[in-house]
Coordinates of C-alpha atoms in Angstrom, one line a residue:
X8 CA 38.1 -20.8 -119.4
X9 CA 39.6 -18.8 -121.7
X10 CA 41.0 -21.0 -124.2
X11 CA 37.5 -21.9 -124.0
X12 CA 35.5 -18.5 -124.3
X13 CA 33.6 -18.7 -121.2
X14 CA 35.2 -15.4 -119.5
X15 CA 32.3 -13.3 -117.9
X16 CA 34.1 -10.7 -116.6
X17 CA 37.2 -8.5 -117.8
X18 CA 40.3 -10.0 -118.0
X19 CA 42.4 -7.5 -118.9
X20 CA 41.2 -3.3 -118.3
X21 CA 44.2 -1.9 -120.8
X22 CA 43.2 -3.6 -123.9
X23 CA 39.2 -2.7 -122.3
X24 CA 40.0 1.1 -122.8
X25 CA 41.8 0.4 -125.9
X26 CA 39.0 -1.7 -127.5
X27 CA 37.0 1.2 -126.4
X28 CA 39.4 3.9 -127.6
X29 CA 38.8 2.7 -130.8
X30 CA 35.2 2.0 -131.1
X31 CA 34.6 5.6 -130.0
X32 CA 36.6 6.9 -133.2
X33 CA 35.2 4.2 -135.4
X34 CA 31.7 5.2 -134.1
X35 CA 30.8 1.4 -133.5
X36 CA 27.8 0.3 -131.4
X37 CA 27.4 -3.0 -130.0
X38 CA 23.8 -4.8 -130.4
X39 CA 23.4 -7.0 -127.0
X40 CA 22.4 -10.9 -127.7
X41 CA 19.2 -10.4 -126.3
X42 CA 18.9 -7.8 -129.3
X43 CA 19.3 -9.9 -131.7
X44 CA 16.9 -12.4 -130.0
X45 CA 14.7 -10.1 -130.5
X46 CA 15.2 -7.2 -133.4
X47 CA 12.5 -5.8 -132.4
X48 CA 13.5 -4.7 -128.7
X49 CA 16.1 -2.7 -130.4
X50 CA 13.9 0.5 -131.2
X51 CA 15.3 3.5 -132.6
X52 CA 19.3 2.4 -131.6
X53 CA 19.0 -0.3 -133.8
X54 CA 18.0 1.1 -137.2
X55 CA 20.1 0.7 -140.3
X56 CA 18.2 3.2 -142.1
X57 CA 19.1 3.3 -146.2
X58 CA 22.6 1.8 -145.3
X59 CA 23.3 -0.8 -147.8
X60 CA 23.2 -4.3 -146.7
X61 CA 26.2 -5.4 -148.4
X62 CA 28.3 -2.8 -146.6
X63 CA 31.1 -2.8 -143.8
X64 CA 29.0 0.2 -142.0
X65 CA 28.9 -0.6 -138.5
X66 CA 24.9 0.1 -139.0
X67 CA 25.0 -3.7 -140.2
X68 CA 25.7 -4.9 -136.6
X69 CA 22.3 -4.1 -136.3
X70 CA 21.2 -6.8 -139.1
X71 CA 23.2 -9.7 -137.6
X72 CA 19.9 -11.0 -137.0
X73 CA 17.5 -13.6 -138.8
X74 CA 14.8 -11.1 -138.7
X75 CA 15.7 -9.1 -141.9
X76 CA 12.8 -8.8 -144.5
X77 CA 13.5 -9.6 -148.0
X78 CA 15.0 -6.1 -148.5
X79 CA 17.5 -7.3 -146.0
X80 CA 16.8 -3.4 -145.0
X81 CA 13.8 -3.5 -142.6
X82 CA 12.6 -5.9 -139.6
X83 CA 10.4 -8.8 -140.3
X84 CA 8.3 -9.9 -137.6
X85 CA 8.3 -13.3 -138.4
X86 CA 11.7 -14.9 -139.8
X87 CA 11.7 -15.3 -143.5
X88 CA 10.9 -19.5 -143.8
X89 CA 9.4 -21.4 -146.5
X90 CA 6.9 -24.7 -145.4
X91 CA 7.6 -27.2 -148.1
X92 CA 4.5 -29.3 -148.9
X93 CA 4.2 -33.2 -150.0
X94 CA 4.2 -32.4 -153.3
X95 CA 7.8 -31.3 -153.4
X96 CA 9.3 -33.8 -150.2
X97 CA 7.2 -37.0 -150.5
X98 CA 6.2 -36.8 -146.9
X99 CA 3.1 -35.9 -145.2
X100 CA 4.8 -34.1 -142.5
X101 CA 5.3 -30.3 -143.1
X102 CA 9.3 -29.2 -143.2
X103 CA 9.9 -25.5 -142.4
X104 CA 13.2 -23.9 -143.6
X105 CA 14.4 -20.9 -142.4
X106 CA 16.4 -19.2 -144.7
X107 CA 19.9 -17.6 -144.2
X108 CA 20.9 -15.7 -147.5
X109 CA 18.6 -13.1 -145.8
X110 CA 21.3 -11.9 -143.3
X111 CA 23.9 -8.7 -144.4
X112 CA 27.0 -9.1 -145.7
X113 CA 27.9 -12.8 -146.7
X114 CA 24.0 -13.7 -147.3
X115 CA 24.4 -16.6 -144.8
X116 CA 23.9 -16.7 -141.1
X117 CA 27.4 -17.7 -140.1
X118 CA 28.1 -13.7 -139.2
X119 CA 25.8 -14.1 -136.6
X120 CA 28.1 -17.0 -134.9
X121 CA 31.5 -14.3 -135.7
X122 CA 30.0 -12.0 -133.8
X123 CA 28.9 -14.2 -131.2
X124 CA 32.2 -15.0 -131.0
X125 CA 35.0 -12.0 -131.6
X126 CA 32.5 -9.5 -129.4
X127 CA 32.6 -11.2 -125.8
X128 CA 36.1 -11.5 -126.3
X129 CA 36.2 -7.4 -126.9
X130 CA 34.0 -6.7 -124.0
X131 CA 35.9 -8.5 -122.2
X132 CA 39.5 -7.4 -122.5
X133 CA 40.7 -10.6 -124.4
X134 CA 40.7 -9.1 -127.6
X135 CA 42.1 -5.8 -128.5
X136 CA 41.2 -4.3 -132.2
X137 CA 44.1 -2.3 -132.6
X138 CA 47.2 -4.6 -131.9
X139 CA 45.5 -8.3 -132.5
X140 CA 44.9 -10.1 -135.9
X141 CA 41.3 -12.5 -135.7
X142 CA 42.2 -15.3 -137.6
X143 CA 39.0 -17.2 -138.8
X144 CA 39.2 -21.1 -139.4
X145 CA 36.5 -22.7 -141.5
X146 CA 35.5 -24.3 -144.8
X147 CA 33.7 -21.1 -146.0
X148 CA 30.7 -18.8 -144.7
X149 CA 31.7 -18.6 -141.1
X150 CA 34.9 -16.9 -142.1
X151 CA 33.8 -14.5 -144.1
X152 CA 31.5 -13.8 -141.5
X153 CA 34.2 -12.9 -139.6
X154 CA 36.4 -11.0 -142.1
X155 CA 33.1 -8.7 -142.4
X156 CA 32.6 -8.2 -138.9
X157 CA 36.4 -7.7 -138.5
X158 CA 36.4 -5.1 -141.1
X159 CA 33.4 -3.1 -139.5
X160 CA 35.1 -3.4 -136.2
X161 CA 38.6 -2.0 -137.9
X162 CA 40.6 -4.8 -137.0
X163 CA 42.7 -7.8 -139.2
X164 CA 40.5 -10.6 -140.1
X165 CA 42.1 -13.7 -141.9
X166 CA 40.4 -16.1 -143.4
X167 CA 41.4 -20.0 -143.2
X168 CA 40.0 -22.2 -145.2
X169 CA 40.4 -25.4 -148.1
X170 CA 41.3 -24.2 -151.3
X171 CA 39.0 -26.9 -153.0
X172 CA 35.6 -24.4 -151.9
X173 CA 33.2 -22.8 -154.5
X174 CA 35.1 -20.0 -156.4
X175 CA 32.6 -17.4 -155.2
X176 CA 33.8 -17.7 -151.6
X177 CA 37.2 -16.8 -152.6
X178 CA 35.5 -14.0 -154.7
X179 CA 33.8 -12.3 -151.8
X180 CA 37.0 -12.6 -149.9
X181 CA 39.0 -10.6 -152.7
X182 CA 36.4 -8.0 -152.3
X183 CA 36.7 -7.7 -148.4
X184 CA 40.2 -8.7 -147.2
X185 CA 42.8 -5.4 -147.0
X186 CA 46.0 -7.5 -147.7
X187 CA 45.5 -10.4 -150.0
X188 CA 47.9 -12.7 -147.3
X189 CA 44.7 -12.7 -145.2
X190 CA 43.5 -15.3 -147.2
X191 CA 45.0 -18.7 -146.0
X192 CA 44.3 -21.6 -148.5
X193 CA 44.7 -24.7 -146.8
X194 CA 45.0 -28.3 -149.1
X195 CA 41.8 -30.0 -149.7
X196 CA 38.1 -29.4 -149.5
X197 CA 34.9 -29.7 -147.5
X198 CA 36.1 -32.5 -145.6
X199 CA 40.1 -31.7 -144.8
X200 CA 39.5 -29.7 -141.5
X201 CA 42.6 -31.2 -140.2
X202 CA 44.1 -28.8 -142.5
X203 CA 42.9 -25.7 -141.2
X204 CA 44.0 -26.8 -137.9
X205 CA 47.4 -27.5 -138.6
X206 CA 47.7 -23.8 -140.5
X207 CA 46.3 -22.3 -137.5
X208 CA 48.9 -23.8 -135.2
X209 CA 51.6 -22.7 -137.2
X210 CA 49.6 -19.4 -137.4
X211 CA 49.3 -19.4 -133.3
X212 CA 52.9 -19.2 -132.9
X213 CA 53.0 -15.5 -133.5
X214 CA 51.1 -13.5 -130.6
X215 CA 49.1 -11.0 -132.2
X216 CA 47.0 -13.4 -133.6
X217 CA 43.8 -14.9 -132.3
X218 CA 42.2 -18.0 -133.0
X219 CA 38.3 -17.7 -133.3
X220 CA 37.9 -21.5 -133.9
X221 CA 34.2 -22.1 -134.5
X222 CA 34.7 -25.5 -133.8
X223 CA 35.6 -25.1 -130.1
X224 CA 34.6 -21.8 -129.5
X225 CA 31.7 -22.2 -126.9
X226 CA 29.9 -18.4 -127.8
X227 CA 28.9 -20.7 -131.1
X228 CA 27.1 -22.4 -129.4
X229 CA 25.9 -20.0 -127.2
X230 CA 24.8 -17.6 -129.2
X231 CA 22.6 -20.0 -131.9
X232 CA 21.1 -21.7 -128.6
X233 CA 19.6 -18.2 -127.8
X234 CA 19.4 -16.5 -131.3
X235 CA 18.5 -19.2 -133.5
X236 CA 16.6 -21.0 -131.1
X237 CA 14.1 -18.3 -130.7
X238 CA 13.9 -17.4 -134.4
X239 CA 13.2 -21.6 -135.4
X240 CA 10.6 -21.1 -132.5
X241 CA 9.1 -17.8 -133.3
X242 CA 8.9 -19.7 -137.2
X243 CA 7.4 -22.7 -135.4
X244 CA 4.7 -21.1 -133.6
X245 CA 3.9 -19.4 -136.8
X246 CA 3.0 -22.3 -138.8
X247 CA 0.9 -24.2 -136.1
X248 CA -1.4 -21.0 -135.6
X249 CA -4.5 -22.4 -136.3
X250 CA -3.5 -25.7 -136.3
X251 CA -3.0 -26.6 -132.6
X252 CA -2.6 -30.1 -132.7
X253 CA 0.7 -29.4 -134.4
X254 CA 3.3 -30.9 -132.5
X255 CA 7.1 -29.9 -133.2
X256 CA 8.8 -33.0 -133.3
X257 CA 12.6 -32.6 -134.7
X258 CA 14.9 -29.8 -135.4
X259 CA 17.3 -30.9 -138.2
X260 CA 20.8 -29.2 -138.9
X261 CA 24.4 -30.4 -140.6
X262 CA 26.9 -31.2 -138.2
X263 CA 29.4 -28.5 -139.3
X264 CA 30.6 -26.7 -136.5
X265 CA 27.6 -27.7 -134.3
X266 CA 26.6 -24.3 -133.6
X267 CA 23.4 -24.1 -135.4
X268 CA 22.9 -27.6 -134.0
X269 CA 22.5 -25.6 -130.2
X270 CA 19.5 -24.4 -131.5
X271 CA 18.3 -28.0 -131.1
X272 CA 19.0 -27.3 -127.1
X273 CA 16.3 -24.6 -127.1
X274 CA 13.8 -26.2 -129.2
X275 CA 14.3 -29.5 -127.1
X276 CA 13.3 -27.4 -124.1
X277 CA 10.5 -25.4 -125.2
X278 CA 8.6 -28.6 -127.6
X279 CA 10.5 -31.5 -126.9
X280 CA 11.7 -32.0 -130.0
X281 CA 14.2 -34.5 -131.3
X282 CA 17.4 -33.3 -132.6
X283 CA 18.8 -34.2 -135.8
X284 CA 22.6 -34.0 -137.2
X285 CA 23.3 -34.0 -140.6
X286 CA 26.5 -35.1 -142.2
X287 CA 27.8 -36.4 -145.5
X288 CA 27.2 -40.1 -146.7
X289 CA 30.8 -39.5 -148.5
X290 CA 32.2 -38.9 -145.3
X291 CA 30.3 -41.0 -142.1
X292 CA 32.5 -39.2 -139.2
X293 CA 29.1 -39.6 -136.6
X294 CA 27.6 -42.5 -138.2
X295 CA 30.1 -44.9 -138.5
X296 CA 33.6 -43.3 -137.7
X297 CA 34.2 -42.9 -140.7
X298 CA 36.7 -41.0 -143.3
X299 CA 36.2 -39.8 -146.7
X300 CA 35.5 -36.3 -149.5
X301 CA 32.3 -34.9 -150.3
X302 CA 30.7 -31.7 -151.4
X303 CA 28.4 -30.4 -149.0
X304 CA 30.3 -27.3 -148.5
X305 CA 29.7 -26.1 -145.3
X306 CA 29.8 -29.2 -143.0
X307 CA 33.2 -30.0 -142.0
X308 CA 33.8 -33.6 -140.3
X309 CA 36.4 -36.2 -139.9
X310 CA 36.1 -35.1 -136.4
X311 CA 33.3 -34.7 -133.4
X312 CA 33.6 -30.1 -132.2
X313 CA 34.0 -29.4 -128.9
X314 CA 30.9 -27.7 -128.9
X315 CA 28.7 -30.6 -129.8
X316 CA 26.6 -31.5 -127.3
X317 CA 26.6 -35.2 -128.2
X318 CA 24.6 -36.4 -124.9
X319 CA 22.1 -34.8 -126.3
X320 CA 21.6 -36.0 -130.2
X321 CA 18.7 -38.0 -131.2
X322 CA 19.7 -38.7 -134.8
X323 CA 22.4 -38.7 -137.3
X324 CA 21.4 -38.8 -140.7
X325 CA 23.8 -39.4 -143.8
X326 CA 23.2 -38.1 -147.3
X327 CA 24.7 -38.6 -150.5
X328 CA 26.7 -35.3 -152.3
X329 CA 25.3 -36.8 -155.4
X330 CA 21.6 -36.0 -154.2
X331 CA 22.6 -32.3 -153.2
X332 CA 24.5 -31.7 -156.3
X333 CA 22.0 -32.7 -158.2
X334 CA 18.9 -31.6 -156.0
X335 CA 20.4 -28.3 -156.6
X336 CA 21.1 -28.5 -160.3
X337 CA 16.9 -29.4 -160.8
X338 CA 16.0 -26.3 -158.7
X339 CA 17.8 -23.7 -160.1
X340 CA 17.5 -25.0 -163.4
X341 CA 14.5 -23.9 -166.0
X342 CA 13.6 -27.2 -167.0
X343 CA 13.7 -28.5 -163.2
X344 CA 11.5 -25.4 -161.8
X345 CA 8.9 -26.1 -164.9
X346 CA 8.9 -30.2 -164.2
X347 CA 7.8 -29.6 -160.6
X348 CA 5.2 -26.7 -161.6
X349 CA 3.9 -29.3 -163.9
X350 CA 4.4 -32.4 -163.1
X351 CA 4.3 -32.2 -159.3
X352 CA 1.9 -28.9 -158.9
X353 CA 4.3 -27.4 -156.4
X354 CA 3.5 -23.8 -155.9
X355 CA 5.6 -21.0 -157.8
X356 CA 6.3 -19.3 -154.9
X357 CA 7.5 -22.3 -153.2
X358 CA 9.7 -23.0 -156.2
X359 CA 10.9 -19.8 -155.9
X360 CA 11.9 -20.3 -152.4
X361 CA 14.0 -22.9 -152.8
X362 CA 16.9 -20.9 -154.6
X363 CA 17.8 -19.9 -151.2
X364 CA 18.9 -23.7 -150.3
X365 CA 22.6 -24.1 -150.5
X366 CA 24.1 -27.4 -150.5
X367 CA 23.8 -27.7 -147.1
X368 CA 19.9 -26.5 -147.1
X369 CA 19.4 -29.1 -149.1
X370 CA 21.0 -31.9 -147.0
X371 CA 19.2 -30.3 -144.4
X372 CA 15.9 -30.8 -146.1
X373 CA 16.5 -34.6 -147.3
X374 CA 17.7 -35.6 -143.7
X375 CA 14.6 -34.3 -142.5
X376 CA 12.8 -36.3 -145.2
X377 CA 14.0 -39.4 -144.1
X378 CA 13.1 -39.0 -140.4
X379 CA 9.5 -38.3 -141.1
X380 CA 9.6 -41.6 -142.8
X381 CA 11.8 -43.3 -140.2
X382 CA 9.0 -42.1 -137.6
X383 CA 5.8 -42.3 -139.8
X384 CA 5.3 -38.8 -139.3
X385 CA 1.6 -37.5 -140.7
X386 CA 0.5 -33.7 -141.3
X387 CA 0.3 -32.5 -137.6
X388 CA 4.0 -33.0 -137.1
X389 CA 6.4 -30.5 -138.0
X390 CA 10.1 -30.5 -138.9
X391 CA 12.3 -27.4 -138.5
X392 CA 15.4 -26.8 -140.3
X393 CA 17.5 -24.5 -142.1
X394 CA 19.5 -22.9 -145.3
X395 CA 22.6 -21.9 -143.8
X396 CA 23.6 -19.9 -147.3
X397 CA 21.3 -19.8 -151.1
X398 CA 22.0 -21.0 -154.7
X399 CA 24.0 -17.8 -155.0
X400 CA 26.9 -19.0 -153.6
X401 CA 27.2 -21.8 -156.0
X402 CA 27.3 -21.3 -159.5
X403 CA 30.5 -22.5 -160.3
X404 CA 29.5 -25.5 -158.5
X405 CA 26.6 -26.2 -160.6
X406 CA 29.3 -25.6 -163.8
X407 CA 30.7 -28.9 -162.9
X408 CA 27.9 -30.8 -161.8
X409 CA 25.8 -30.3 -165.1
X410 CA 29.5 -31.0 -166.7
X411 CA 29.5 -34.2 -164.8
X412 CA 26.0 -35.2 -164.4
X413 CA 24.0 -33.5 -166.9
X414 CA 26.3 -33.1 -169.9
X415 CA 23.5 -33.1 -172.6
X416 CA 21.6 -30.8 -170.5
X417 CA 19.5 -31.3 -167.6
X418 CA 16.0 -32.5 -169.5
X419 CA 12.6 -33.5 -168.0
X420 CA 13.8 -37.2 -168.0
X421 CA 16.6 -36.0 -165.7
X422 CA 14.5 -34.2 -163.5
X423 CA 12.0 -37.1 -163.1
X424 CA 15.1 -39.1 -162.3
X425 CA 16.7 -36.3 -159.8
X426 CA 13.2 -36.1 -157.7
X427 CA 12.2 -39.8 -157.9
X428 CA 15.8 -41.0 -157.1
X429 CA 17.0 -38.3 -154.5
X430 CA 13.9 -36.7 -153.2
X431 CA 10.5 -38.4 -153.6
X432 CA 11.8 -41.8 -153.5
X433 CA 14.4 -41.1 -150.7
X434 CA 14.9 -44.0 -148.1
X435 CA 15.7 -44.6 -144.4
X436 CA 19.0 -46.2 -144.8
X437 CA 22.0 -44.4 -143.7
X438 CA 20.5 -43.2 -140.6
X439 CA 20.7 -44.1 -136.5
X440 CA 18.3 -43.0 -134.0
X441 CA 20.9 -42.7 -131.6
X442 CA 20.6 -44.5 -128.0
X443 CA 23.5 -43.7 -124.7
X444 CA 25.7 -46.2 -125.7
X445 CA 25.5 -44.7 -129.3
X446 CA 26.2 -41.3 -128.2
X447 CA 28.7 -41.9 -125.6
X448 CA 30.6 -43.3 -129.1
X449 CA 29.7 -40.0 -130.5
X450 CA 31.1 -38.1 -127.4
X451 CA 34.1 -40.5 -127.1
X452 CA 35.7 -39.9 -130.6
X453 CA 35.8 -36.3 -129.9
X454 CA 38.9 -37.0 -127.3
X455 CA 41.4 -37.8 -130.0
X456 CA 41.2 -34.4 -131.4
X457 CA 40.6 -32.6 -128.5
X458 CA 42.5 -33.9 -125.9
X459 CA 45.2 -35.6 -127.4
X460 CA 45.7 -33.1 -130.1
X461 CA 44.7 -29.8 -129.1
X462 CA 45.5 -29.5 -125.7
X463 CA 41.8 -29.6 -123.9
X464 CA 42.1 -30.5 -120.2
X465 CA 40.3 -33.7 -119.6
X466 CA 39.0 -32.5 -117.0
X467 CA 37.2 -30.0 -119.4
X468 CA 36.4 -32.4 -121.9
X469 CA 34.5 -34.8 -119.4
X470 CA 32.6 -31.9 -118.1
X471 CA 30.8 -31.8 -121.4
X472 CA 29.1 -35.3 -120.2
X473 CA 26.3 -33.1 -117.7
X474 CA 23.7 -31.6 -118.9
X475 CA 24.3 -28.8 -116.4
X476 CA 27.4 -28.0 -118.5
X477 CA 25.1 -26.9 -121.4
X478 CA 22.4 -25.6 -119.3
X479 CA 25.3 -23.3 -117.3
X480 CA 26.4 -21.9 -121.0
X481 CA 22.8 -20.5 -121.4
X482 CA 23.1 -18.3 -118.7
X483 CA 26.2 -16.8 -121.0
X484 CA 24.4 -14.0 -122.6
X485 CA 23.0 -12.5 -119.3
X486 CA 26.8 -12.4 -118.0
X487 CA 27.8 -10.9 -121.9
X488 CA 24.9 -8.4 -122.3
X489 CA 25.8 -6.0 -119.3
X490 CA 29.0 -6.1 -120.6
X491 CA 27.8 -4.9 -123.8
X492 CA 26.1 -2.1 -122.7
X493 CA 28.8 -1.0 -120.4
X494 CA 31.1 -1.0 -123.5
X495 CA 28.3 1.0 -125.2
X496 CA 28.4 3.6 -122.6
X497 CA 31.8 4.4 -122.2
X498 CA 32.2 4.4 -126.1
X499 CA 29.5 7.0 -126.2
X500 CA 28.6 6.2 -129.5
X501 CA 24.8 6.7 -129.9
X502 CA 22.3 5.9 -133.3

């Protein structure tokens, strides 16, 4: 259980006191998950005031949340989303995207999932802040999430992660790390996750360091299941008021980690919704075994996360880097932003909207695309999905693609080409609707890493078969919360 994360009580009182010790003279206050659920059951506790969003203040614990306006400074009642219409997709069917640069810090929502992760292990006497080093393994926003809630917290965050990732990743890090040797470049890119592992084991060896692997780390899942689940739903229920015929039918997330993909698990429950992963065309790990580079940072693969909850995955989509890359180039380019005012009539503030899709957002968006053709989905069907991180992460990126691509410049006939090719004219190909044979495949590859390599019990691995497993990890946060608060109290820090 707790190589696994699923401790509910304390495990060890010394480092408790410790943890606590030290919260107390940091003046840290823990937001519960149920807070973050729901920002706006925090009251007067939970207010960041003028504090700057960008800060390691401990008031930012309060933002970890997908409820931030567009100041990032106040509460929104309604998650910040866009609903992109036909004009722009190609389908009747309405796509929502929530979007994640609006969270503090690293402008994408993997701090939530840090927090998720490093905080049970606090409250419960696993971690202690003043002795142990958190070492974060990922190919980008989920460890600088947790080298920002590390700092706040006062304790060693490392970062792990390929060297081949955008430039303004390893920018940020500069900024934030204390010691530049807390910044581990591993060989590769996107796709070399294998990497990371192998630096981590060699990084295990000494004690003082903890692995917060987002991969297997079951509070990932967890803690998008309850937080991300309710802010896609509160989102969803938003754009069917009025129109309540609408029925929700998929939620649609890269594979990645599979946290955000646990917010499938709540939607599932509450519409019945069909759950989509996303993954790289360059690199078919779900869809056909498969091995290979691309560039939609953020979505690790060449292997199936512990935390996946396979048994439970309708579809598995595959799209093409080149259709991201260049997506991305068109929207955050002049010329691309005027073709689709013009030519298309898509809505400036739409337009606007879409320079909060990162690579990933935008794989997001295609996959859902091509399941609303798949399924002959009509305007009383809605798709739900997000933008893990914006266009802001990615300039360099777009250097090299207009380099590439674009090397005249990207002009109207290149933006016709982008949005007819990529976008309007996007196919089904490359896709499974996924039946039990398909994803006990799915579920089966995962034992080579796992098991095999990393040292998971089979016993534990098979477990992950029953639903009840996953049902069981809900509960989680009603076990964590008390804890929480109990921290809280015996900190004595108020706000």
């Amino acid at each position: 259980m707790t190589q696994l994360g699923l401790e509910t009580g304390v495990v060890n009182e010394a480092v408790l006191e410790r943890a606590i010790a030290h919260c107390r003279d940091r003046g840290v206050l823990l937001p519960t998950l149920a807070q973050l659920a729901d920002p706006a059951a925090m009251g007067p506790r939970g207010a960041a005031g003028d504090v700057d969003p960008d800060a390691p203040d401990p008031a930012n614990l309060f933002r970890v949340h997908w409820h931030n306006d567009a100041s990032r400074r106040g509460i929104a009642e309604v998650p910040a989303h866009v609903v992109l219409p036909s004009s722009l997709t190609g389908v009747r069917a309405p796509i929502a995207v929530l979007l994640g640069d609006r969270f503090p810090m690293i402008h994408a929502h993997k701090v939530l999932a840090a927090y998720g992760c490093l905080v049970p292990r606090i409250v419960t006497g696993q971690f202690d802040p003043t002795a142990h080093r958190a070492l974060w393994p990922s190919t980008g926003n989920y460890c600088r999430g947790g080298v920002a809630i590390s700092r706040i917290l006062g304790c060693r965050g490392v970062a792990i992660l390929p060297t081949g990732m955008s430039r303004e990743r390893f920018q940020w890090l500069d900024e934030w790390v204390e010691d530049p040797a807390d910044i581990v470049r591993t060989p590769g890119s996107e796709s070399n996750v294998k990497e990371i592992y192998d630096a981590c084991e060699e990084l295990d060896r000494d004690p003082q360091n903890v692995i917060f692997n987002q991969f297997c780390e079951f509070a990932n899942h967890v803690v998008h299941r309850l937080c991300t689940g309710k802010a896609v739903e509160r989102v969803a229920e938003t754009v069917r008021r009025g129109q309540r015929n609408m029925k929700v039918r998929a939620f649609v997330s890269a594979t990645g980690s599979a946290g955000t993909l646990a917010a499938g698990n709540h939607l599932k429950d509450v519409y019945g919704a069909k759950i989509v992963a996303t993954e790289a065309l360059e690199c078919p790990t779900l869809l056909e075994n498969g091995f290979g580079e691309h560039n939609i940072q953020g979505i690790g693969d060449k292997h199936v996360p512990l935390i996946h909850d396979a048994m439970n995955t309708d579809f598995v989509v595959a799209i093409t880097d080149r259709a991201t890359d260049q997506w991305s180039a068109l929207l955050n380019s002049d010329t691309g932003q005027e073709y689709l005012r013009r030519v298309h009539d898509v809505p400036a503030e739409i337009l606007a909207a879409t320079t909060s899709f990162g690579f990933s957002g935008l794989a997001n968006v295609l996959a859902a695309i091509k399941v609303a053709k798949h399924s002959d989905l009509g305007p009383d069907d809605l798709i739900l999905t997000i933008a893990t991180d914006g266009a802001a992460l990615y300039p360099s990126e777009l250097e090299k693609i207009g380099a590439r691509d674009f090397p005249t410049g990207l002009d109207e006939a290149a933006a016709a080409s982008v949005c007819e090719g990529h976008v309007l004219g996007a196919d089904t190909d490359n896709m499974l609707e996924l039946d039990d044979r398909q994803r006990r495949r799915i579920f089966n590859l995962g034992y080579f890493t796992w098991v095999e390599q990393r040292g998971v019990s089979l016993e534990d691995f098979v477990a992950r078969r029953e639903r009840k497993f996953w049902d069981d990890l809900a509960a989680l946060p009603a076990a964590w919360d008390p804890l929480i608060e109990s921290f809280n109290a015996r900190t004595g820090v108020q706000r």
